[in-house]
XYZ file of C-alpha atoms in Angstrom:
601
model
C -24.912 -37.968 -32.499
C -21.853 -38.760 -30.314
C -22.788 -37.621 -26.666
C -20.454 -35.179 -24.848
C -18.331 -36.376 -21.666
C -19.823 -34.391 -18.547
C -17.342 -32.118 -18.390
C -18.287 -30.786 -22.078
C -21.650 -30.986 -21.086
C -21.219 -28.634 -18.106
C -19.152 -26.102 -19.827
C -21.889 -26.078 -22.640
C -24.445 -25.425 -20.241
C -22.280 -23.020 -18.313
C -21.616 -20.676 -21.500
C -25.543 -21.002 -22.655
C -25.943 -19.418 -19.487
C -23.607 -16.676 -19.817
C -25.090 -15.918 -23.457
C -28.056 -15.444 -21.969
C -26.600 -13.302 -19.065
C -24.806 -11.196 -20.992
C -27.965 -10.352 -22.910
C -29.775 -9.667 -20.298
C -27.930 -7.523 -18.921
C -27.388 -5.314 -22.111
C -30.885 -4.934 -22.792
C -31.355 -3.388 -19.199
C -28.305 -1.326 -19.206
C -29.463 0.112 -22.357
C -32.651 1.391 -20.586
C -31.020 2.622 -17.735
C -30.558 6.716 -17.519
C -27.453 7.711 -16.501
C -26.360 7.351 -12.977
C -25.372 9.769 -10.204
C -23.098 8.911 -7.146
C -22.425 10.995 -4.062
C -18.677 10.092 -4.718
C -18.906 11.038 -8.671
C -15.383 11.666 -10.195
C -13.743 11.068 -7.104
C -10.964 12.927 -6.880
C -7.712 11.055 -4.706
C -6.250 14.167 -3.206
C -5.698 16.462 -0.104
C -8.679 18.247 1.605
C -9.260 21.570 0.486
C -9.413 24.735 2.944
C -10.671 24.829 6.296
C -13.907 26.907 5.607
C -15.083 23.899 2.712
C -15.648 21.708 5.711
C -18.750 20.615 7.003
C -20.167 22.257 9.776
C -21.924 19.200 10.665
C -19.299 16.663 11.726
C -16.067 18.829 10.984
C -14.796 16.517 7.756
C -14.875 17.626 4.181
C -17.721 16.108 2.151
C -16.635 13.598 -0.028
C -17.344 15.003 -3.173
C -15.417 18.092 -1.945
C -11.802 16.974 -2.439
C -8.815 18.725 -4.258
C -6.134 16.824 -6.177
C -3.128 15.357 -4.902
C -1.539 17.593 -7.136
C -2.535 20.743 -5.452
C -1.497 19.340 -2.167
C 0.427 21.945 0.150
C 4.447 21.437 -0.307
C 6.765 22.761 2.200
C 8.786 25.934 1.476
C 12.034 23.895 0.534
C 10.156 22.221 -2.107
C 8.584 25.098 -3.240
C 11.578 26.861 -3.911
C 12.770 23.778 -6.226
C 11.839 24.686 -9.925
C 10.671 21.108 -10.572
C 8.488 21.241 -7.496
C 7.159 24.621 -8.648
C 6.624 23.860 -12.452
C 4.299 20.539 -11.186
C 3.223 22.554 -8.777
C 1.450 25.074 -10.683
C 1.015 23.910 -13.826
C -1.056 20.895 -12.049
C -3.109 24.064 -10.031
C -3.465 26.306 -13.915
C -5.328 22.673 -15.279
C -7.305 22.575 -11.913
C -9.392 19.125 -11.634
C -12.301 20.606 -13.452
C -10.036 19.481 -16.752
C -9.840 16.246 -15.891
C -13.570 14.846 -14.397
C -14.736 12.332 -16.535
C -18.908 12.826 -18.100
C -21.534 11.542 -17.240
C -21.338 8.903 -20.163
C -18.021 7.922 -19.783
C -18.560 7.022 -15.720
C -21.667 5.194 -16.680
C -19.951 3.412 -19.453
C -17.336 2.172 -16.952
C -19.287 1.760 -14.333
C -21.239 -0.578 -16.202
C -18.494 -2.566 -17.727
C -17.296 -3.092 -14.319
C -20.467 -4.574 -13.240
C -21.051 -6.776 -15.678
C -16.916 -8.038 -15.836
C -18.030 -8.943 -12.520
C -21.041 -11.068 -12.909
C -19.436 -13.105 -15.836
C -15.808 -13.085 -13.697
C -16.434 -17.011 -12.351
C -17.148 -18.447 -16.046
C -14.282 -16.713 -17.186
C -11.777 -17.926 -14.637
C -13.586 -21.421 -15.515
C -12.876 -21.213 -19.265
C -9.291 -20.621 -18.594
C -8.892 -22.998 -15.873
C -7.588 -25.852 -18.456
C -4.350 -23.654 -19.254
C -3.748 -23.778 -15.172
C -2.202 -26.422 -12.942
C -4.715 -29.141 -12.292
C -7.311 -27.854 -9.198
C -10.647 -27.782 -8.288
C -11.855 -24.345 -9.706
C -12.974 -23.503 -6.048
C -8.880 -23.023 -5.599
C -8.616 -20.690 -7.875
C -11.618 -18.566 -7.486
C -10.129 -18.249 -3.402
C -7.144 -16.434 -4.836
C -8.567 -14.445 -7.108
C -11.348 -13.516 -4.194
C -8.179 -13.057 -1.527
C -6.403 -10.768 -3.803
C -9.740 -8.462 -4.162
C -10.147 -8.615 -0.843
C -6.933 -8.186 0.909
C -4.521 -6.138 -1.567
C -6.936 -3.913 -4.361
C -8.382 -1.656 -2.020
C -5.644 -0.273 -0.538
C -2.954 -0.761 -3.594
C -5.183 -1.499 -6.398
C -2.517 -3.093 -8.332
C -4.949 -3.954 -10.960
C -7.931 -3.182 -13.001
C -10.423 -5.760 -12.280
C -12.912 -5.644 -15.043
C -9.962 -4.928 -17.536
C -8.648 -8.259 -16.196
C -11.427 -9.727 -16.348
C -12.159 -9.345 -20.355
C -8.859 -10.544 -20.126
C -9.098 -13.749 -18.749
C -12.241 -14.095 -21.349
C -10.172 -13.293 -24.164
C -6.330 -13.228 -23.616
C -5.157 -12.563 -27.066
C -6.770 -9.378 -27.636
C -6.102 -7.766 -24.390
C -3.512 -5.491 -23.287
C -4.475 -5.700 -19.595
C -3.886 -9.817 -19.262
C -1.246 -11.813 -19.351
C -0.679 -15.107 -17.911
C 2.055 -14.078 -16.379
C 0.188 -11.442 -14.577
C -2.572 -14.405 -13.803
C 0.580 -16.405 -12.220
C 2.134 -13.625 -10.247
C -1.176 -12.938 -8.888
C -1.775 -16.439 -7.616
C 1.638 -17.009 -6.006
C 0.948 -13.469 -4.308
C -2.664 -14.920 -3.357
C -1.386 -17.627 -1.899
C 0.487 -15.960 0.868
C -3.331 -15.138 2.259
C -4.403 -18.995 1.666
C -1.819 -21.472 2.979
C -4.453 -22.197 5.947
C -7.639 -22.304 4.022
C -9.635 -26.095 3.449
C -9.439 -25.600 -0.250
C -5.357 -25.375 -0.381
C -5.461 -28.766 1.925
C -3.095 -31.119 -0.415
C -2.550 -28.340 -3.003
C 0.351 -26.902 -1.145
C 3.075 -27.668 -3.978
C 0.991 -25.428 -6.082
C 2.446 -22.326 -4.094
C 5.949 -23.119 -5.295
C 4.659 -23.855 -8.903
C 2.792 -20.252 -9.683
C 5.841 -19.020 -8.067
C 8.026 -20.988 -10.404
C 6.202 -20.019 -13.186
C 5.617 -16.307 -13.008
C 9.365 -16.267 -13.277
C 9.933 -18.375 -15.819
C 7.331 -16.044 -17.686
C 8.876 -12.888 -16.807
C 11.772 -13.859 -18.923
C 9.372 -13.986 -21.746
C 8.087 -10.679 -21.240
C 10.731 -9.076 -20.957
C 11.648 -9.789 -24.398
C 8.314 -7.442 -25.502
C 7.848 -3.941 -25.427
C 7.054 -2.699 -21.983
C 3.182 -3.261 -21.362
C 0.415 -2.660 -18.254
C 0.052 -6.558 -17.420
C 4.023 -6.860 -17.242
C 4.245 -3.621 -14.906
C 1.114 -4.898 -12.703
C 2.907 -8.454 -12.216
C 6.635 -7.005 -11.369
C 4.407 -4.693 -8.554
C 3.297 -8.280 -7.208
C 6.707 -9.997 -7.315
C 8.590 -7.248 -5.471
C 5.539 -7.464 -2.685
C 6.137 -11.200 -2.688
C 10.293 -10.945 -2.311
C 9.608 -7.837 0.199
C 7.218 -10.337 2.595
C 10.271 -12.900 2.467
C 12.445 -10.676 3.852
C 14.865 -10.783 0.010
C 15.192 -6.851 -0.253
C 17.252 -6.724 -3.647
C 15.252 -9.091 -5.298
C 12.122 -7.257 -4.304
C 14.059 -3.534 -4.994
C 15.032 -5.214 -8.195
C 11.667 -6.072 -9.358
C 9.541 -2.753 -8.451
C 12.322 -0.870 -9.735
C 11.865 -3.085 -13.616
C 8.343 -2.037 -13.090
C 9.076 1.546 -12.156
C 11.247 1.755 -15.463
C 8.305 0.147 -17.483
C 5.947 3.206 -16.279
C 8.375 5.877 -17.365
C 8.615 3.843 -20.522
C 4.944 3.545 -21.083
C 4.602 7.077 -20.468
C 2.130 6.526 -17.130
C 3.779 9.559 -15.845
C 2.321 11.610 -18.246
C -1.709 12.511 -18.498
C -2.475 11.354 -21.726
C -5.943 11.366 -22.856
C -6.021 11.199 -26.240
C -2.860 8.894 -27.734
C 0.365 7.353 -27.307
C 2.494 7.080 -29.540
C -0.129 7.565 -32.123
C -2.578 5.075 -30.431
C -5.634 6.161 -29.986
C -6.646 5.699 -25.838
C -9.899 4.227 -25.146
C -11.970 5.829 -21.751
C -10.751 2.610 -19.598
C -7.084 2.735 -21.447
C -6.921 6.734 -19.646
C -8.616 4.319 -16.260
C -5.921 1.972 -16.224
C -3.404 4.537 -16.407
C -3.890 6.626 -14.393
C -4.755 4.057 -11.320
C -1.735 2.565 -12.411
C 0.552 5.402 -12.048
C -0.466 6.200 -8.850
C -0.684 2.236 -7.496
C 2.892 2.246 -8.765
C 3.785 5.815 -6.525
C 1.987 4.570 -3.744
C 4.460 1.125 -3.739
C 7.765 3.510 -4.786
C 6.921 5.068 -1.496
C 6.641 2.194 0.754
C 9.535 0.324 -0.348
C 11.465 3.780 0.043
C 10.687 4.084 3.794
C 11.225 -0.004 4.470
C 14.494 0.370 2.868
C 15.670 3.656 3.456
C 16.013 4.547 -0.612
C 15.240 7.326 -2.451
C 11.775 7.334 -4.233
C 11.731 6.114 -8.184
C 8.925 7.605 -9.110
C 8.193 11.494 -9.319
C 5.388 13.611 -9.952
C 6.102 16.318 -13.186
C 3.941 18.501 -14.572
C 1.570 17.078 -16.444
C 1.498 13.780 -14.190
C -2.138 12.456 -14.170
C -4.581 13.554 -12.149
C -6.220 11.454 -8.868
C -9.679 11.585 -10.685
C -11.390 8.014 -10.822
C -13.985 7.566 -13.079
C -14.794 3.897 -11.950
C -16.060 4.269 -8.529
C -18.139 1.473 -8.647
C -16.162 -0.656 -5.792
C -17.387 2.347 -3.194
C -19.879 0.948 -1.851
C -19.528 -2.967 -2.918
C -19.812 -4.833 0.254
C -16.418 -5.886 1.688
C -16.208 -9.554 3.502
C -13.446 -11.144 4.945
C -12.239 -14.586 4.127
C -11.595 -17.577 6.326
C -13.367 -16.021 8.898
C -16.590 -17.319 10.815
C -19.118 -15.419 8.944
C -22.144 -16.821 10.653
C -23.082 -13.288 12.561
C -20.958 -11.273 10.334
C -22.998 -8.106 8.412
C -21.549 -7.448 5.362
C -20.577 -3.708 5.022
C -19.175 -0.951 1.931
C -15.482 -1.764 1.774
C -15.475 2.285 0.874
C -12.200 0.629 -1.513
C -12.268 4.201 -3.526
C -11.843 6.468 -0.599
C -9.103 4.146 1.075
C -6.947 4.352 -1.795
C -8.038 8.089 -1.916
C -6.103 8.822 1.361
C -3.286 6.004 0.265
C -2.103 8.040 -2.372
C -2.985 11.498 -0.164
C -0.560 9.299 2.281
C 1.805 8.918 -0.684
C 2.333 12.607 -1.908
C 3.566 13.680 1.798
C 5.830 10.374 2.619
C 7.435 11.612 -0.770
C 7.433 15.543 0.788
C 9.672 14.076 3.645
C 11.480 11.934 1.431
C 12.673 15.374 -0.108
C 13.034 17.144 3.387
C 15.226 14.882 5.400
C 16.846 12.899 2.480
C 17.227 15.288 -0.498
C 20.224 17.074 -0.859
C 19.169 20.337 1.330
C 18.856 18.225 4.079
C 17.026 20.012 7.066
C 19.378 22.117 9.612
C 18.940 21.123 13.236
C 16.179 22.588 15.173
C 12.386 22.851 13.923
C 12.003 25.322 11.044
C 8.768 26.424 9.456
C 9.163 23.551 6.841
C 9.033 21.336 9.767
C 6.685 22.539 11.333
C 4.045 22.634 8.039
C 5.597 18.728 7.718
C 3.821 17.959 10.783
C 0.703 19.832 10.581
C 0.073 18.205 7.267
C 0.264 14.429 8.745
C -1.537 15.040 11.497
C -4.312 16.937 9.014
C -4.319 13.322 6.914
C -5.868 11.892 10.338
C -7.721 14.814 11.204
C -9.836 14.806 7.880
C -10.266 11.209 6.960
C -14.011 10.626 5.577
C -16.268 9.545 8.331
C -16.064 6.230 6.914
C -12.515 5.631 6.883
C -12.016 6.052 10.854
C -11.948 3.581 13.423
C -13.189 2.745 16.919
C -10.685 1.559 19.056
C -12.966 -1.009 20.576
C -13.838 -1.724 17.099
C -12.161 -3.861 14.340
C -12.056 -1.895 10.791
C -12.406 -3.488 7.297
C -8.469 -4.936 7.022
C -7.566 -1.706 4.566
C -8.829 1.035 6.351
C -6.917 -0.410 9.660
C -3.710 -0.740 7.141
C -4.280 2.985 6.016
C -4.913 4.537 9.653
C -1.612 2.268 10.840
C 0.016 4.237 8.007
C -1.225 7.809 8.624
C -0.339 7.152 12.174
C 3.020 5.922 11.433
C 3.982 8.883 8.948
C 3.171 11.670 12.301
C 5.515 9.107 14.499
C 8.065 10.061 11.476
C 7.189 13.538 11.085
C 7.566 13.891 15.062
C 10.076 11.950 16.161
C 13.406 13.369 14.317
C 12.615 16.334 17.079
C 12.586 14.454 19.989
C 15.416 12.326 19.986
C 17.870 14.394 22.342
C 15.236 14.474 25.216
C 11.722 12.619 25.140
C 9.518 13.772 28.089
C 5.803 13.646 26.540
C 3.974 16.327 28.171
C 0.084 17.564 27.141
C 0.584 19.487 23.434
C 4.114 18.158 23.651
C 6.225 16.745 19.834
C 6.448 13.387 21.821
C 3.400 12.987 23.246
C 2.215 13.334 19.185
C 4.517 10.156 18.824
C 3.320 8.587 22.265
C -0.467 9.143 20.951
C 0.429 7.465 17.570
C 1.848 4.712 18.915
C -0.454 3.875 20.958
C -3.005 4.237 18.015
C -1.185 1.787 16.150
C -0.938 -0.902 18.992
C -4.602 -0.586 19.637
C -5.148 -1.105 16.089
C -2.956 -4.046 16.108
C -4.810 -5.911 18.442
C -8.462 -5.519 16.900
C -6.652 -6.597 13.669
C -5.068 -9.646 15.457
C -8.748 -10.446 17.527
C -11.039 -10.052 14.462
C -8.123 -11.344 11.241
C -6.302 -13.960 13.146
C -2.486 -14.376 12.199
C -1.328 -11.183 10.539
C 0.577 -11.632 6.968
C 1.205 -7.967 6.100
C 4.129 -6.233 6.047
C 2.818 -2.599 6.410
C 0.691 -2.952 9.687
C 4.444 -5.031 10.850
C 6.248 -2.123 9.707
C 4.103 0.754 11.445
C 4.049 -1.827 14.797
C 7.662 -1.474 14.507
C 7.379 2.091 14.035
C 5.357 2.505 17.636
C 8.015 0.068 18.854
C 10.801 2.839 18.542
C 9.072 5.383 20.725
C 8.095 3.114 23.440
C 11.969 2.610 23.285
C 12.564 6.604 23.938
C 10.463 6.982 26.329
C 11.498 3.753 28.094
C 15.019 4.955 28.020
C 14.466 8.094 29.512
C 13.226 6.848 32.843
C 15.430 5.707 36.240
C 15.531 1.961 35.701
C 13.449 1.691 38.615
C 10.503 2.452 36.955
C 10.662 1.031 33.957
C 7.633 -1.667 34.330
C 5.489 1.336 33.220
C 2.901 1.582 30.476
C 5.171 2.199 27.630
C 7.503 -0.733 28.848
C 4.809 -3.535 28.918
C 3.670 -2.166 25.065
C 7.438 -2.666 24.338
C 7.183 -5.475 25.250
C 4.093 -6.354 23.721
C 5.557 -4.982 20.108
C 8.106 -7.586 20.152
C 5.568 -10.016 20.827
C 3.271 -8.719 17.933
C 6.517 -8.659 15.638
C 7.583 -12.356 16.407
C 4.246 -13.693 15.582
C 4.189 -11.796 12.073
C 7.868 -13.220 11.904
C 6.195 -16.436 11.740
C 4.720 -16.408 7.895
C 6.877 -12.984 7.390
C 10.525 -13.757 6.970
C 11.210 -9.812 6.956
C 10.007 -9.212 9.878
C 12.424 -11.509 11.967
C 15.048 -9.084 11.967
C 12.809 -5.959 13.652
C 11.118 -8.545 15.506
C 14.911 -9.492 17.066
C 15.688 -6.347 17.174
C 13.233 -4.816 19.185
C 13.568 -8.105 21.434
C 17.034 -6.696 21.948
C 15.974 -3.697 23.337
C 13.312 -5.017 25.901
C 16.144 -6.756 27.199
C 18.806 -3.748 27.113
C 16.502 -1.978 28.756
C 15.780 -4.047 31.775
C 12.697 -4.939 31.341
C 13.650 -8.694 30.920
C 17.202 -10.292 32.066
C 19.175 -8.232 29.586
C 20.579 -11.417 26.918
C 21.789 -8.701 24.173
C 25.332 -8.530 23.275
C 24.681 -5.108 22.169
C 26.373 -2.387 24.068
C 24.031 0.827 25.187
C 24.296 2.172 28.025
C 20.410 2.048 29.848
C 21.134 4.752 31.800
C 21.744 7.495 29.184
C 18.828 7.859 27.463
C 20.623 9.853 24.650
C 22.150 6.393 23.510
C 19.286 5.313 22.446
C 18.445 7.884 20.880
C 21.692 7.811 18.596
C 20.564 4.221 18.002
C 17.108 5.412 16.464
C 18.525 8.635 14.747
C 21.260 6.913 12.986
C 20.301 3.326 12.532
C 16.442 2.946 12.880
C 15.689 6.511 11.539
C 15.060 6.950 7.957
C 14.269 10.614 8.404
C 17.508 11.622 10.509
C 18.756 14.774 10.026
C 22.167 13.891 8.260
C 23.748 17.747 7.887
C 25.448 18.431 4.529
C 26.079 14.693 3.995
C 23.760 13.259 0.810
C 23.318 9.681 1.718
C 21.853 9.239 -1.476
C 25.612 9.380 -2.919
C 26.642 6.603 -0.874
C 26.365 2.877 -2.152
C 22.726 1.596 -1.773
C 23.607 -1.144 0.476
C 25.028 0.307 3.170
C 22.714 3.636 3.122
C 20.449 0.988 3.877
C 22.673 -0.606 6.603
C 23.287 2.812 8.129
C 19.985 4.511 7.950
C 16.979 2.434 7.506
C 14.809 1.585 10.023
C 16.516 -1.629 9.907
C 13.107 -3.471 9.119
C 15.555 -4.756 6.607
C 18.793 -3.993 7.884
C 21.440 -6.795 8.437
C 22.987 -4.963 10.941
C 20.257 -3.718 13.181
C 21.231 -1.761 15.986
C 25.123 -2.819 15.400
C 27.503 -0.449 17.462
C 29.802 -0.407 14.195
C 26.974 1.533 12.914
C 25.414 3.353 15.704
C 28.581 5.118 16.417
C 29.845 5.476 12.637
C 29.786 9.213 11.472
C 26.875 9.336 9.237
């Protein structure tokens, strides 16, 4: 008999093993009873009443959490019908309706685990349709895109993908376009790693090819794997600082989940299909992955959300919680004293989409088309006691030390949470900021602070910094280190606030480095330090230092995406230049332009 070459022989050997595995591992899942978990049916939604907290350690107990649904909406949005239709038809359901049994989370659950022992053989099978690599390349994207991205965005199903990658044909949760778009995403986190050393043309082929297989899905009916890789190309574009190619790209994949219907809680069928228990999984972690991204790229580019809730949206309950406690290690890092620790991935992207629901809330305050009168109302006022509640009642595990670095995600989410109290603050201190104890800016000067600290421990314990969102809510802090700057005698501006101006722009430049978007805030705020007098002033930009309140017209009209704009609806003007005038010019190509700071809004 002819012998095999070695490679033959290897992947014989390699899928004896697997048979072998695999039947294992169903005759002791068979045995097992069914599981419980102290974060069962996880729901991803706001805390519930005061009194349901824990008189232990003051947070609610994690298997105590409402829907998202049945979050608190301010008055104005209340007294919309579609607001109050969701609203309460989401509340009549409750989340009782919804929690999955006992067999169906065990059924998951176990599918996820064993997708997971059999997920290196099955990126090995498929290897020979990929570029020519060692295998050890490929498994370090797939491992930097569970690491750094699914547990706060959770783009995609893993063991759907998985099965997948096993059997492409037969799944609706693969593609390799999907595969592609997740590798050129990947290998944003990678450049810098041994195994990419002489591979680096690859980046440009996945990239290349992703696109050239987009075309060929979008000749097919909409589908889960095409929505899941348009969510990665629009984070790709967005990181390279190409904002319509990026807006263009979410917003295909945003038209895709209306058209698959992910907007709607179906648990039985669509469209006369028959749903499986992970088919209603996929869903509905899709849906709210996909308004989770609608609601970032609204507040980098100063657009109106895509994506709505209605009311019978799906509800935040995750079967799957299986990545709770899975330990969560970093990559390219010296892991020689490093302890491994729960990556807590459910209850991150828990307050995410918590995070979500109320960035969408102001969205409707201070962009919709009752824009909020001057002065803070009651709607304001229950604006800002909800984001500083999405601090105040984060899980245990979900906070951080400042002398402490967090898991990468959980220091993304509390960035974010701070940043949305900076926005929920700072449209009512613009005229005059003098931060006083239980003062509206010293909520903002507290924040900001908060994110710088968190900055740094991300910087000492992650090395260079490739995200856009902890960039973004640095450049957040940025703009009230600027108010308060400007509101002091030039004489004493080497205080505190000046030197973390100052230390913003430095922060921002070095994300510039491997984050084209970036360059503009990062220039911007440079601008400013200079303005200001804290450097030799180099700007050509003309604000007077000395009146604090031009500044503040610079943040309210140009780097404020929550400014109070009257009876105007910026939403009826043209895209681009709503996003010239009033974004928070992360993205702007005008940023802090006098044609535009003193232009009517």
């Amino acid at each position: 008999m002819q012998q095999l070459p070695p490679e033959k022989e290897e992947l014989q050997g390699r899928l004896e093993s697997l048979e072998k595995t695999i039947g294992n591992l169903t005759a002791q899942l068979s045995q097992e009873n069914v599981r419980s978990s102290p974060i069962a049916s996880r729901t991803l939604g706001q805390p519930g009443r005061k009194e349901r907290r824990s008189s232990v350690n003051g947070y609610l107990p994690l298997d105590n959490v409402s829907p998202i649904n049945e979050s608190h909406t301010p008055a104005q949005a209340q007294s919309s019908s579609f607001y109050r239709s969701a609203r309460a038809q989401q509340e009549h359901r409750g989340p009782e309706a919804h929690v999955p049994s006992a067999e169906v989370r065990t059924k998951l659950i176990d599918n996820a685990r064993l997708q997971k022992d059999i997920e290196p053989l099955a990126l090995f099978m498929f290897a020979h349709s990929l570029p020519q690599a060692p295998i050890e390349l490929y498994e370090s994207l797939l491992d930097a895109h569970w690491t750094w991205i699914q547990p706060i965005y959770n783009f995609i199903y893993r063991p759907a993908f998985v099965r997948g990658l096993c059997n492409e044909s037969n799944s609706p949760y693969f593609s390799p376009f999907l595969l592609y778009a997740l590798l050129a995403h990947s290998a944003r986190f990678c450049r810098n790693y041994p195994v990419m050393l002489g591979y680096e043309p690859l980046i440009n082929q996945f990239w290349e090819k992703a696109k050239g297989l987009l075309v060929e899905e979008l000749e097919k009916p909409s589908s889960v794997s095409t929505v899941q890789g348009l969510l990665l190309l629009s984070a790709i574009e967005n990181s390279r600082g190409r904002t319509s190619q990026s807006w263009s790209y979410s917003g295909l994949a945003f038209r895709m989940v209306q058209d698959l219907s992910l907007q709607l809680d179906n648990q039985d069928s669509v469209n006369g299909v028959q749903l499986t228990d992970e088919d209603v999984e996929v869903r509905r972690r899709l849906w709210w992955s996909a308004y989770f991204w609608d609601k970032l790229l609204s507040v980098y580019f100063g657009r109106r959300p895509m994506l709505r809730e209605v009311p019978n949206s799906p509800p935040t309950v995750l079967a799957d919680d299986s990545t709770e406690h899975d330990p969560w290690i970093p990559l390219s890092r010296n892991l020689t004293n490093y302890i491994p620790q729960p990556g807590y991935a459910v209850s991150c992207f828990a307050a995410a989409c918590r995070t979500a629901t109320l960035l969408d809330q102001l969205l409707e305050r201070y962009y919709g088309n009752g824009a909020a009168s001057q002065g803070v109302q009651a709607e304001d006022e229950d604006l800002m006691a909800q984001a500083v509640s999405l601090l105040s009642d984060l899980p245990p595990q979900l906070q951080i030390s400042n002398n402490l670095p967090g898991h990468h995600h959980i220091v993304v989410l509390n960035c974010l949470i701070n940043s949305v109290i900076i926005l929920t603050h700072r449209p009512h201190c613009l005229s005059t900021f003098h931060p006083t104890p239980d003062t509206i800016a010293q909520r903002c000067l507290d924040s900001a602070d908060t994110v710088l600290q968190f900055a740094r421990t991300h910087f000492s314990a992650y090395g260079d910094c490739n995200f856009v969102s902890i960039a973004w809510s640095i450049f957040t802090a940025s703009t009230i280190y600027a108010l308060h700057v400007a509101g002091m005698p030039p004489s004493q501006r080497s205080c505190p606030s000046a030197q973390k101006f100052i230390e913003t722009e430095t922060m921002l430049s070095r994300i510039a480095e491997s984050c084209a978007v970036v360059q503009l805030a990062a220039k911007a705020v440079g601008d400013q330090v200079h303005k200001l007098g804290i450097q030799d002033p180099t700007s050509a930009l003309i604000i007077d230092t000395n009146n604090p309140s031009s500044i503040s017209n610079a943040l309210s009209v140009d780097a404020d995406p929550f400014h109070n704009l009257g009876e105007h609806d910026p939403f009826s003007i043209e895209p681009d230049s709503f996003a010239n005038m009033c974004n928070s010019f992360f993205f702007a190509q005008n940023s802090w332009d006098p044609a535009y700071i003193n232009q009517d809004p």
